[in-house]
XYZ file of C-alpha atoms in Angstrom:
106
model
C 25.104 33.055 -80.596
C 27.517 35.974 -79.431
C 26.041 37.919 -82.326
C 22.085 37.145 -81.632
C 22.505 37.956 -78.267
C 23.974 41.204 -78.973
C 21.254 42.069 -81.663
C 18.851 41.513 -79.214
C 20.216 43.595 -76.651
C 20.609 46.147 -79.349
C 17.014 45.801 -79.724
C 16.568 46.903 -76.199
C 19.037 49.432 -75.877
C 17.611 51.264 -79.123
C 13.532 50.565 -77.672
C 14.704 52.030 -74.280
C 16.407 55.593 -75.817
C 13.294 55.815 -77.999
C 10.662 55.372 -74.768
C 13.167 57.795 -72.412
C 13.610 60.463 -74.845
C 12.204 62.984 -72.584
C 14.959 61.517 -70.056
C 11.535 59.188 -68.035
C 10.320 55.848 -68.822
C 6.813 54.463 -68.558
C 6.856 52.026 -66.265
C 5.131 49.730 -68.723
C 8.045 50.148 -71.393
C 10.130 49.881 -67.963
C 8.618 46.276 -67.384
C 9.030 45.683 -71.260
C 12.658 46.122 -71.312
C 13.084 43.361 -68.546
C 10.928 40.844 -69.873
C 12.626 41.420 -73.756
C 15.820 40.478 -71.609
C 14.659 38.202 -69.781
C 12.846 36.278 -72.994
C 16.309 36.637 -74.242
C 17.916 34.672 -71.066
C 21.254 37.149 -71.245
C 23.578 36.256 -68.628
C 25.551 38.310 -66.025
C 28.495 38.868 -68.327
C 26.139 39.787 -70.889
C 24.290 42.224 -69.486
C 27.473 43.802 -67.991
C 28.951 44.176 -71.669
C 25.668 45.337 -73.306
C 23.919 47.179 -70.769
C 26.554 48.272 -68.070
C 28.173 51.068 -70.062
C 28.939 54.805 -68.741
C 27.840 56.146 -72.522
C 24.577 54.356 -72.336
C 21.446 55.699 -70.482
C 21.616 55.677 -67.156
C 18.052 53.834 -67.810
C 19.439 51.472 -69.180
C 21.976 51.150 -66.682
C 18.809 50.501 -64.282
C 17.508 48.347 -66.511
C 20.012 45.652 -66.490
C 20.680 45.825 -62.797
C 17.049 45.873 -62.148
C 16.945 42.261 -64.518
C 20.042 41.196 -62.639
C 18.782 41.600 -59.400
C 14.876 39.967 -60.112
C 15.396 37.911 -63.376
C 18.819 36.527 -62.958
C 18.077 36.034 -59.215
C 21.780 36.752 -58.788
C 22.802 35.923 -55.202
C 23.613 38.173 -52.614
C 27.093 36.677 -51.543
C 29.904 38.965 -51.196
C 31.175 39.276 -54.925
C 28.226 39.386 -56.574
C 27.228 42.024 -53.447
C 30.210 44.002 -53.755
C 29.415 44.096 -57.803
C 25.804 45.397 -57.372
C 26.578 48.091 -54.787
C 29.123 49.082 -56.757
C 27.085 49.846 -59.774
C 23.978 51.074 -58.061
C 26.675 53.979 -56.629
C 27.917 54.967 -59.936
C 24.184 55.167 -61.027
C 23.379 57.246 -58.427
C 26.443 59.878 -59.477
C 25.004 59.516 -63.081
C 21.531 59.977 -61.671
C 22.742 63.183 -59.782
C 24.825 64.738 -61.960
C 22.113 64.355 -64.321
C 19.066 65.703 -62.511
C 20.819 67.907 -59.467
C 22.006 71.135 -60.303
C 22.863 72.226 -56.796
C 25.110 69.492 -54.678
C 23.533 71.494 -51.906
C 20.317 69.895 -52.301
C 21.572 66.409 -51.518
């Protein structure tokens, strides 16, 4: 099951890099990506070992917080708060560091 699961999200990772090769997504291969994940019915811890990786895409980073937020519903208590804020502030460095040359713009 462990091994499906992380074929599929292979699949994913792999469809993403190939739509965001000039570093944007359409937001059509954007919705794609969540529904492929969602059809697969990955969990949290899932999508934090497949999808929540600094090396990745920062896409793809998006991607899975984007499916954890709408498809996994996750609740907004404290942990699970704490856990999303936390990882929509690293992709915001990535996201900067990426597309802002001058910190003086920010």
């Amino acid at each position: 099951m462990h091994r499906e699961k992380a074929g599929s999200a292979a699949e994913v990772v792999g469809f993403v890099e190939q739509c965001s090769l000039s570093e944007s997504i359409d937001v059509g291969d954007y919705q794609k990506a969540i529904e492929d994940l969602s059809s697969m019915q990955l969990s949290f811890e899932d999508v934090q070992m497949f999808l929540f990786k600094p090396k990745l895409n920062v896409l793809l980073n998006l991607v899975g917080l984007h499916y954890c937020i709408f498809c996994l519903e996750m609740p907004v208590s404290p942990p699970a708060l704490y856990v999303l804020s936390n990882l929509a502030s690293q992709l915001f460095l990535q996201f900067r560091k990426m597309y802002v040359a001058d910190d003086s713009v920010l």
